[in-house]
C-alpha cells in the first residue's frame, strides 16, 4: 500500500493560491514517509487552512506477551466501515486534503524498488484524508479505493483516493 509520496516544492505555489494563505516556512520535506510531518489542508472556520500533521494514525493493539501492547501507525484507510475510523469519517471537521505530486507503490516481487505514479498536467492534486488530534499532535491518514487500470498491475488491492484536477469536489469533501 502507498507508504511513500512526494510534494514537489514548485507545485506548492499552486496550493498557496488555492488555499488563499501563505504556507509554512520551512515546508515539510518533499519526500514523505509514515510517521513524518506532512502538509494537509483542513476546513477551518474561515475556510481552507494549511496544517502540518504526522502521517499515520496510532492504533494500539495487544502485544504477543500478556500485558503488553504494540502501537502501529495506520497510514491508509481501507475499511470505511471500521469503528476505528467511523468518528473521523462522519465528522466533516476531521476531513482533510493531502497535497501530493506523485506516489509510489512497491514493485511486485519484493525488494525496495518502487513504481511511481503521478497525474501529469494537474499541479493541484490531493488525496482524500481524515485527521484527528493525538497526544503527540495532529495525525492523518488517507482513504483508499479499488485501483485504477494503471495502478492495478502493481498493487491490485487498493490505491489512494485522488481528487483532481483542480480538486473538483474537494470543497464537498471538507464540508459534507
JSON list of C-alpha atoms in Angstrom, two decimals:
[
{"chain": "A", "resi": 1, "resn": "UNK", "atom": "CA", "xyz": [0.00, 0.00, 0.00]},
{"chain": "A", "resi": 2, "resn": "UNK", "atom": "CA", "xyz": [1.11, 3.55, -0.60]},
{"chain": "A", "resi": 3, "resn": "UNK", "atom": "CA", "xyz": [3.58, 4.46, 2.13]},
{"chain": "A", "resi": 4, "resn": "UNK", "atom": "CA", "xyz": [5.71, 6.93, 0.19]},
{"chain": "A", "resi": 5, "resn": "UNK", "atom": "CA", "xyz": [4.70, 10.05, -1.69]},
{"chain": "A", "resi": 6, "resn": "UNK", "atom": "CA", "xyz": [6.21, 13.32, -2.82]},
{"chain": "A", "resi": 7, "resn": "UNK", "atom": "CA", "xyz": [5.37, 17.00, -2.88]},
{"chain": "A", "resi": 8, "resn": "UNK", "atom": "CA", "xyz": [7.43, 18.91, -5.42]},
{"chain": "A", "resi": 9, "resn": "UNK", "atom": "CA", "xyz": [8.16, 22.32, -3.84]},
{"chain": "A", "resi": 10, "resn": "UNK", "atom": "CA", "xyz": [7.37, 24.15, -7.09]},
{"chain": "A", "resi": 11, "resn": "UNK", "atom": "CA", "xyz": [3.84, 22.65, -7.13]},
{"chain": "A", "resi": 12, "resn": "UNK", "atom": "CA", "xyz": [3.10, 24.03, -3.68]},
{"chain": "A", "resi": 13, "resn": "UNK", "atom": "CA", "xyz": [2.80, 27.57, -5.04]},
{"chain": "A", "resi": 14, "resn": "UNK", "atom": "CA", "xyz": [-0.43, 26.42, -6.70]},
{"chain": "A", "resi": 15, "resn": "UNK", "atom": "CA", "xyz": [-1.63, 25.29, -3.28]},
{"chain": "A", "resi": 16, "resn": "UNK", "atom": "CA", "xyz": [-0.85, 28.72, -1.86]},
{"chain": "A", "resi": 17, "resn": "UNK", "atom": "CA", "xyz": [-3.22, 30.20, -4.46]},
{"chain": "A", "resi": 18, "resn": "UNK", "atom": "CA", "xyz": [-5.90, 27.55, -3.81]},
{"chain": "A", "resi": 19, "resn": "UNK", "atom": "CA", "xyz": [-5.79, 27.90, -0.02]},
{"chain": "A", "resi": 20, "resn": "UNK", "atom": "CA", "xyz": [-5.52, 31.68, -0.05]},
{"chain": "A", "resi": 21, "resn": "UNK", "atom": "CA", "xyz": [-2.97, 31.55, 2.77]},
{"chain": "A", "resi": 22, "resn": "UNK", "atom": "CA", "xyz": [0.78, 31.58, 2.98]},
{"chain": "A", "resi": 23, "resn": "UNK", "atom": "CA", "xyz": [2.29, 28.17, 3.56]},
{"chain": "A", "resi": 24, "resn": "UNK", "atom": "CA", "xyz": [4.72, 27.26, 6.27]},
{"chain": "A", "resi": 25, "resn": "UNK", "atom": "CA", "xyz": [8.38, 28.12, 6.12]},
{"chain": "A", "resi": 26, "resn": "UNK", "atom": "CA", "xyz": [10.11, 25.78, 6.13]},
{"chain": "A", "resi": 27, "resn": "UNK", "atom": "CA", "xyz": [7.77, 23.31, 4.48]},
{"chain": "A", "resi": 28, "resn": "UNK", "atom": "CA", "xyz": [7.92, 19.60, 5.36]},
{"chain": "A", "resi": 29, "resn": "UNK", "atom": "CA", "xyz": [10.42, 17.56, 3.34]},
{"chain": "A", "resi": 30, "resn": "UNK", "atom": "CA", "xyz": [9.34, 16.79, -0.25]},
{"chain": "A", "resi": 31, "resn": "UNK", "atom": "CA", "xyz": [9.79, 13.00, 0.25]},
{"chain": "A", "resi": 32, "resn": "UNK", "atom": "CA", "xyz": [7.06, 11.86, 2.64]},
{"chain": "A", "resi": 33, "resn": "UNK", "atom": "CA", "xyz": [7.06, 8.66, 4.70]},
{"chain": "A", "resi": 34, "resn": "UNK", "atom": "CA", "xyz": [4.89, 7.34, 7.55]},
{"chain": "A", "resi": 35, "resn": "UNK", "atom": "CA", "xyz": [5.41, 8.94, 10.97]},
{"chain": "A", "resi": 36, "resn": "UNK", "atom": "CA", "xyz": [6.87, 12.09, 9.41]},
{"chain": "A", "resi": 37, "resn": "UNK", "atom": "CA", "xyz": [5.33, 15.58, 9.18]},
{"chain": "A", "resi": 38, "resn": "UNK", "atom": "CA", "xyz": [3.41, 16.45, 6.03]},
{"chain": "A", "resi": 39, "resn": "UNK", "atom": "CA", "xyz": [1.28, 19.32, 4.72]},
{"chain": "A", "resi": 40, "resn": "UNK", "atom": "CA", "xyz": [-2.50, 18.86, 4.81]},
{"chain": "A", "resi": 41, "resn": "UNK", "atom": "CA", "xyz": [-5.39, 21.25, 4.20]},
{"chain": "A", "resi": 42, "resn": "UNK", "atom": "CA", "xyz": [-8.25, 21.27, 6.71]},
{"chain": "A", "resi": 43, "resn": "UNK", "atom": "CA", "xyz": [-11.55, 23.08, 6.91]},
{"chain": "A", "resi": 44, "resn": "UNK", "atom": "CA", "xyz": [-11.19, 25.94, 9.37]},
{"chain": "A", "resi": 45, "resn": "UNK", "atom": "CA", "xyz": [-13.78, 28.44, 10.50]},
{"chain": "A", "resi": 46, "resn": "UNK", "atom": "CA", "xyz": [-12.59, 30.93, 7.87]},
{"chain": "A", "resi": 47, "resn": "UNK", "atom": "CA", "xyz": [-12.16, 28.40, 5.05]},
{"chain": "A", "resi": 48, "resn": "UNK", "atom": "CA", "xyz": [-9.32, 26.14, 3.98]},
{"chain": "A", "resi": 49, "resn": "UNK", "atom": "CA", "xyz": [-6.42, 26.12, 6.44]},
{"chain": "A", "resi": 50, "resn": "UNK", "atom": "CA", "xyz": [-2.97, 24.57, 5.88]},
{"chain": "A", "resi": 51, "resn": "UNK", "atom": "CA", "xyz": [-1.55, 22.45, 8.69]},
{"chain": "A", "resi": 52, "resn": "UNK", "atom": "CA", "xyz": [1.44, 20.23, 9.29]},
{"chain": "A", "resi": 53, "resn": "UNK", "atom": "CA", "xyz": [0.45, 16.83, 10.70]},
{"chain": "A", "resi": 54, "resn": "UNK", "atom": "CA", "xyz": [2.14, 13.48, 11.22]},
{"chain": "A", "resi": 55, "resn": "UNK", "atom": "CA", "xyz": [1.26, 10.80, 8.67]},
{"chain": "A", "resi": 56, "resn": "UNK", "atom": "CA", "xyz": [-0.18, 7.74, 10.44]},
{"chain": "A", "resi": 57, "resn": "UNK", "atom": "CA", "xyz": [-2.96, 7.37, 13.00]},
{"chain": "A", "resi": 58, "resn": "UNK", "atom": "CA", "xyz": [-1.77, 5.42, 16.07]},
{"chain": "A", "resi": 59, "resn": "UNK", "atom": "CA", "xyz": [-3.55, 2.14, 16.77]},
{"chain": "A", "resi": 60, "resn": "UNK", "atom": "CA", "xyz": [-2.65, 0.30, 19.98]},
{"chain": "A", "resi": 61, "resn": "UNK", "atom": "CA", "xyz": [-3.05, -3.47, 19.85]},
{"chain": "A", "resi": 62, "resn": "UNK", "atom": "CA", "xyz": [-2.37, -6.28, 22.34]},
{"chain": "A", "resi": 63, "resn": "UNK", "atom": "CA", "xyz": [1.24, -7.43, 22.21]},
{"chain": "A", "resi": 64, "resn": "UNK", "atom": "CA", "xyz": [2.42, -11.02, 21.80]},
{"chain": "A", "resi": 65, "resn": "UNK", "atom": "CA", "xyz": [3.22, -11.29, 25.50]},
{"chain": "A", "resi": 66, "resn": "UNK", "atom": "CA", "xyz": [0.43, -10.98, 28.07]},
{"chain": "A", "resi": 67, "resn": "UNK", "atom": "CA", "xyz": [0.02, -7.47, 29.44]},
{"chain": "A", "resi": 68, "resn": "UNK", "atom": "CA", "xyz": [1.94, -5.78, 26.59]},
{"chain": "A", "resi": 69, "resn": "UNK", "atom": "CA", "xyz": [0.78, -3.56, 23.77]},
{"chain": "A", "resi": 70, "resn": "UNK", "atom": "CA", "xyz": [2.11, -2.58, 20.36]},
{"chain": "A", "resi": 71, "resn": "UNK", "atom": "CA", "xyz": [1.35, 0.73, 18.66]},
{"chain": "A", "resi": 72, "resn": "UNK", "atom": "CA", "xyz": [1.11, 0.76, 14.87]},
{"chain": "A", "resi": 73, "resn": "UNK", "atom": "CA", "xyz": [0.63, 3.87, 12.76]},
{"chain": "A", "resi": 74, "resn": "UNK", "atom": "CA", "xyz": [-2.09, 3.32, 10.17]},
{"chain": "A", "resi": 75, "resn": "UNK", "atom": "CA", "xyz": [-1.49, 5.41, 7.04]},
{"chain": "A", "resi": 76, "resn": "UNK", "atom": "CA", "xyz": [-4.23, 4.15, 4.71]},
{"chain": "A", "resi": 77, "resn": "UNK", "atom": "CA", "xyz": [-7.97, 3.84, 5.37]},
{"chain": "A", "resi": 78, "resn": "UNK", "atom": "CA", "xyz": [-9.17, 0.72, 3.54]},
{"chain": "A", "resi": 79, "resn": "UNK", "atom": "CA", "xyz": [-12.19, -0.35, 5.61]},
{"chain": "A", "resi": 80, "resn": "UNK", "atom": "CA", "xyz": [-14.62, 2.56, 5.68]},
{"chain": "A", "resi": 81, "resn": "UNK", "atom": "CA", "xyz": [-16.99, 0.67, 7.99]},
{"chain": "A", "resi": 82, "resn": "UNK", "atom": "CA", "xyz": [-14.39, 0.04, 10.70]},
{"chain": "A", "resi": 83, "resn": "UNK", "atom": "CA", "xyz": [-15.34, 1.51, 14.10]},
{"chain": "A", "resi": 84, "resn": "UNK", "atom": "CA", "xyz": [-11.73, 2.75, 14.33]},
{"chain": "A", "resi": 85, "resn": "UNK", "atom": "CA", "xyz": [-12.38, 5.28, 11.53]},
{"chain": "A", "resi": 86, "resn": "UNK", "atom": "CA", "xyz": [-16.11, 5.95, 11.99]},
{"chain": "A", "resi": 87, "resn": "UNK", "atom": "CA", "xyz": [-15.91, 9.16, 14.07]},
{"chain": "A", "resi": 88, "resn": "UNK", "atom": "CA", "xyz": [-13.36, 10.77, 11.73]},
{"chain": "A", "resi": 89, "resn": "UNK", "atom": "CA", "xyz": [-15.23, 9.76, 8.58]},
{"chain": "A", "resi": 90, "resn": "UNK", "atom": "CA", "xyz": [-18.58, 11.03, 9.85]},
{"chain": "A", "resi": 91, "resn": "UNK", "atom": "CA", "xyz": [-17.31, 14.43, 11.02]},
{"chain": "A", "resi": 92, "resn": "UNK", "atom": "CA", "xyz": [-16.59, 16.91, 8.18]},
{"chain": "A", "resi": 93, "resn": "UNK", "atom": "CA", "xyz": [-14.26, 18.80, 10.56]},
{"chain": "A", "resi": 94, "resn": "UNK", "atom": "CA", "xyz": [-11.99, 15.72, 10.59]},
{"chain": "A", "resi": 95, "resn": "UNK", "atom": "CA", "xyz": [-11.61, 15.55, 6.81]},
{"chain": "A", "resi": 96, "resn": "UNK", "atom": "CA", "xyz": [-8.57, 16.92, 5.04]},
{"chain": "A", "resi": 97, "resn": "UNK", "atom": "CA", "xyz": [-6.85, 17.21, 1.69]},
{"chain": "A", "resi": 98, "resn": "UNK", "atom": "CA", "xyz": [-3.35, 15.75, 1.42]},
{"chain": "A", "resi": 99, "resn": "UNK", "atom": "CA", "xyz": [-1.40, 17.52, -1.36]},
{"chain": "A", "resi": 100, "resn": "UNK", "atom": "CA", "xyz": [0.87, 15.33, -3.48]},
{"chain": "A", "resi": 101, "resn": "UNK", "atom": "CA", "xyz": [2.68, 15.39, -6.81]},
{"chain": "A", "resi": 102, "resn": "UNK", "atom": "CA", "xyz": [3.45, 11.64, -7.06]},
{"chain": "A", "resi": 103, "resn": "UNK", "atom": "CA", "xyz": [3.05, 8.46, -5.02]},
{"chain": "A", "resi": 104, "resn": "UNK", "atom": "CA", "xyz": [4.81, 5.11, -5.01]},
{"chain": "A", "resi": 105, "resn": "UNK", "atom": "CA", "xyz": [3.77, 1.50, -4.70]},
{"chain": "A", "resi": 106, "resn": "UNK", "atom": "CA", "xyz": [6.25, -1.31, -4.03]},
{"chain": "A", "resi": 107, "resn": "UNK", "atom": "CA", "xyz": [7.34, -3.08, -7.21]},
{"chain": "A", "resi": 108, "resn": "UNK", "atom": "CA", "xyz": [5.80, -6.57, -7.36]},
{"chain": "A", "resi": 109, "resn": "UNK", "atom": "CA", "xyz": [8.20, -9.29, -6.33]},
{"chain": "A", "resi": 110, "resn": "UNK", "atom": "CA", "xyz": [9.57, -7.59, -3.24]},
{"chain": "A", "resi": 111, "resn": "UNK", "atom": "CA", "xyz": [12.68, -5.58, -2.65]},
{"chain": "A", "resi": 112, "resn": "UNK", "atom": "CA", "xyz": [12.93, -1.86, -2.18]},
{"chain": "A", "resi": 113, "resn": "UNK", "atom": "CA", "xyz": [12.16, -0.85, -5.77]},
{"chain": "A", "resi": 114, "resn": "UNK", "atom": "CA", "xyz": [9.12, 1.37, -6.20]},
{"chain": "A", "resi": 115, "resn": "UNK", "atom": "CA", "xyz": [6.85, 2.25, -9.10]},
{"chain": "A", "resi": 116, "resn": "UNK", "atom": "CA", "xyz": [5.88, 5.94, -9.16]},
{"chain": "A", "resi": 117, "resn": "UNK", "atom": "CA", "xyz": [2.53, 7.36, -10.26]},
{"chain": "A", "resi": 118, "resn": "UNK", "atom": "CA", "xyz": [1.53, 10.96, -10.96]},
{"chain": "A", "resi": 119, "resn": "UNK", "atom": "CA", "xyz": [-1.30, 12.89, -12.58]},
{"chain": "A", "resi": 120, "resn": "UNK", "atom": "CA", "xyz": [0.53, 14.74, -15.38]},
{"chain": "A", "resi": 121, "resn": "UNK", "atom": "CA", "xyz": [-0.58, 18.26, -16.11]},
{"chain": "A", "resi": 122, "resn": "UNK", "atom": "CA", "xyz": [-2.51, 18.61, -12.84]},
{"chain": "A", "resi": 123, "resn": "UNK", "atom": "CA", "xyz": [-0.44, 20.67, -10.42]},
{"chain": "A", "resi": 124, "resn": "UNK", "atom": "CA", "xyz": [-3.26, 20.78, -7.87]},
{"chain": "A", "resi": 125, "resn": "UNK", "atom": "CA", "xyz": [-3.73, 17.18, -6.77]},
{"chain": "A", "resi": 126, "resn": "UNK", "atom": "CA", "xyz": [-4.63, 15.73, -3.37]},
{"chain": "A", "resi": 127, "resn": "UNK", "atom": "CA", "xyz": [-5.51, 12.53, -1.59]},
{"chain": "A", "resi": 128, "resn": "UNK", "atom": "CA", "xyz": [-8.78, 12.46, 0.36]},
{"chain": "A", "resi": 129, "resn": "UNK", "atom": "CA", "xyz": [-7.75, 12.28, 4.01]},
{"chain": "A", "resi": 130, "resn": "UNK", "atom": "CA", "xyz": [-9.02, 12.25, 7.57]},
{"chain": "A", "resi": 131, "resn": "UNK", "atom": "CA", "xyz": [-7.29, 13.50, 10.71]},
{"chain": "A", "resi": 132, "resn": "UNK", "atom": "CA", "xyz": [-7.60, 13.68, 14.47]},
{"chain": "A", "resi": 133, "resn": "UNK", "atom": "CA", "xyz": [-5.82, 15.16, 17.45]},
{"chain": "A", "resi": 134, "resn": "UNK", "atom": "CA", "xyz": [-3.41, 12.85, 19.27]},
{"chain": "A", "resi": 135, "resn": "UNK", "atom": "CA", "xyz": [-1.26, 13.13, 22.39]},
{"chain": "A", "resi": 136, "resn": "UNK", "atom": "CA", "xyz": [1.75, 13.83, 20.16]},
{"chain": "A", "resi": 137, "resn": "UNK", "atom": "CA", "xyz": [-0.11, 16.33, 17.93]},
{"chain": "A", "resi": 138, "resn": "UNK", "atom": "CA", "xyz": [-2.45, 16.04, 14.94]},
{"chain": "A", "resi": 139, "resn": "UNK", "atom": "CA", "xyz": [-2.21, 12.89, 12.79]},
{"chain": "A", "resi": 140, "resn": "UNK", "atom": "CA", "xyz": [-3.76, 11.89, 9.46]},
{"chain": "A", "resi": 141, "resn": "UNK", "atom": "CA", "xyz": [-4.34, 9.01, 7.07]},
{"chain": "A", "resi": 142, "resn": "UNK", "atom": "CA", "xyz": [-5.74, 8.95, 3.56]},
{"chain": "A", "resi": 143, "resn": "UNK", "atom": "CA", "xyz": [-8.61, 6.99, 2.10]},
{"chain": "A", "resi": 144, "resn": "UNK", "atom": "CA", "xyz": [-8.16, 4.20, -0.44]},
{"chain": "A", "resi": 145, "resn": "UNK", "atom": "CA", "xyz": [-10.30, 2.74, -3.20]},
{"chain": "A", "resi": 146, "resn": "UNK", "atom": "CA", "xyz": [-10.09, -0.01, -5.80]},
{"chain": "A", "resi": 147, "resn": "UNK", "atom": "CA", "xyz": [-7.05, 0.56, -8.03]},
{"chain": "A", "resi": 148, "resn": "UNK", "atom": "CA", "xyz": [-7.44, 2.06, -11.49]},
{"chain": "A", "resi": 149, "resn": "UNK", "atom": "CA", "xyz": [-6.11, 0.15, -14.55]},
{"chain": "A", "resi": 150, "resn": "UNK", "atom": "CA", "xyz": [-2.72, 1.88, -14.29]},
{"chain": "A", "resi": 151, "resn": "UNK", "atom": "CA", "xyz": [-2.10, 1.02, -10.62]},
{"chain": "A", "resi": 152, "resn": "UNK", "atom": "CA", "xyz": [-3.79, -2.42, -10.53]},
{"chain": "A", "resi": 153, "resn": "UNK", "atom": "CA", "xyz": [-0.91, -4.38, -12.14]},
{"chain": "A", "resi": 154, "resn": "UNK", "atom": "CA", "xyz": [1.44, -3.04, -9.46]},
{"chain": "A", "resi": 155, "resn": "UNK", "atom": "CA", "xyz": [-0.92, -3.03, -6.46]},
{"chain": "A", "resi": 156, "resn": "UNK", "atom": "CA", "xyz": [-4.15, -4.98, -7.12]},
{"chain": "A", "resi": 157, "resn": "UNK", "atom": "CA", "xyz": [-5.76, -4.36, -3.70]},
{"chain": "A", "resi": 158, "resn": "UNK", "atom": "CA", "xyz": [-6.09, -0.59, -3.42]},
{"chain": "A", "resi": 159, "resn": "UNK", "atom": "CA", "xyz": [-4.78, 2.87, -4.22]},
{"chain": "A", "resi": 160, "resn": "UNK", "atom": "CA", "xyz": [-5.25, 6.31, -2.62]},
{"chain": "A", "resi": 161, "resn": "UNK", "atom": "CA", "xyz": [-8.44, 8.24, -3.37]},
{"chain": "A", "resi": 162, "resn": "UNK", "atom": "CA", "xyz": [-7.23, 11.07, -5.63]},
{"chain": "A", "resi": 163, "resn": "UNK", "atom": "CA", "xyz": [-9.03, 14.39, -6.00]},
{"chain": "A", "resi": 164, "resn": "UNK", "atom": "CA", "xyz": [-8.02, 16.06, -9.27]},
{"chain": "A", "resi": 165, "resn": "UNK", "atom": "CA", "xyz": [-7.79, 18.06, -11.45]},
{"chain": "A", "resi": 166, "resn": "UNK", "atom": "CA", "xyz": [-8.08, 21.33, -9.59]},
{"chain": "A", "resi": 167, "resn": "UNK", "atom": "CA", "xyz": [-9.68, 19.42, -6.75]},
{"chain": "A", "resi": 168, "resn": "UNK", "atom": "CA", "xyz": [-13.16, 19.32, -8.24]},
{"chain": "A", "resi": 169, "resn": "UNK", "atom": "CA", "xyz": [-15.42, 18.30, -5.43]},
{"chain": "A", "resi": 170, "resn": "UNK", "atom": "CA", "xyz": [-12.84, 18.88, -2.70]},
{"chain": "A", "resi": 171, "resn": "UNK", "atom": "CA", "xyz": [-14.99, 21.50, -1.01]},
{"chain": "A", "resi": 172, "resn": "UNK", "atom": "CA", "xyz": [-17.69, 18.84, -0.76]},
{"chain": "A", "resi": 173, "resn": "UNK", "atom": "CA", "xyz": [-15.22, 16.51, 0.91]},
{"chain": "A", "resi": 174, "resn": "UNK", "atom": "CA", "xyz": [-14.39, 19.14, 3.51]},
{"chain": "A", "resi": 175, "resn": "UNK", "atom": "CA", "xyz": [-17.96, 20.34, 4.13]},
{"chain": "A", "resi": 176, "resn": "UNK", "atom": "CA", "xyz": [-20.41, 17.42, 3.75]}
]
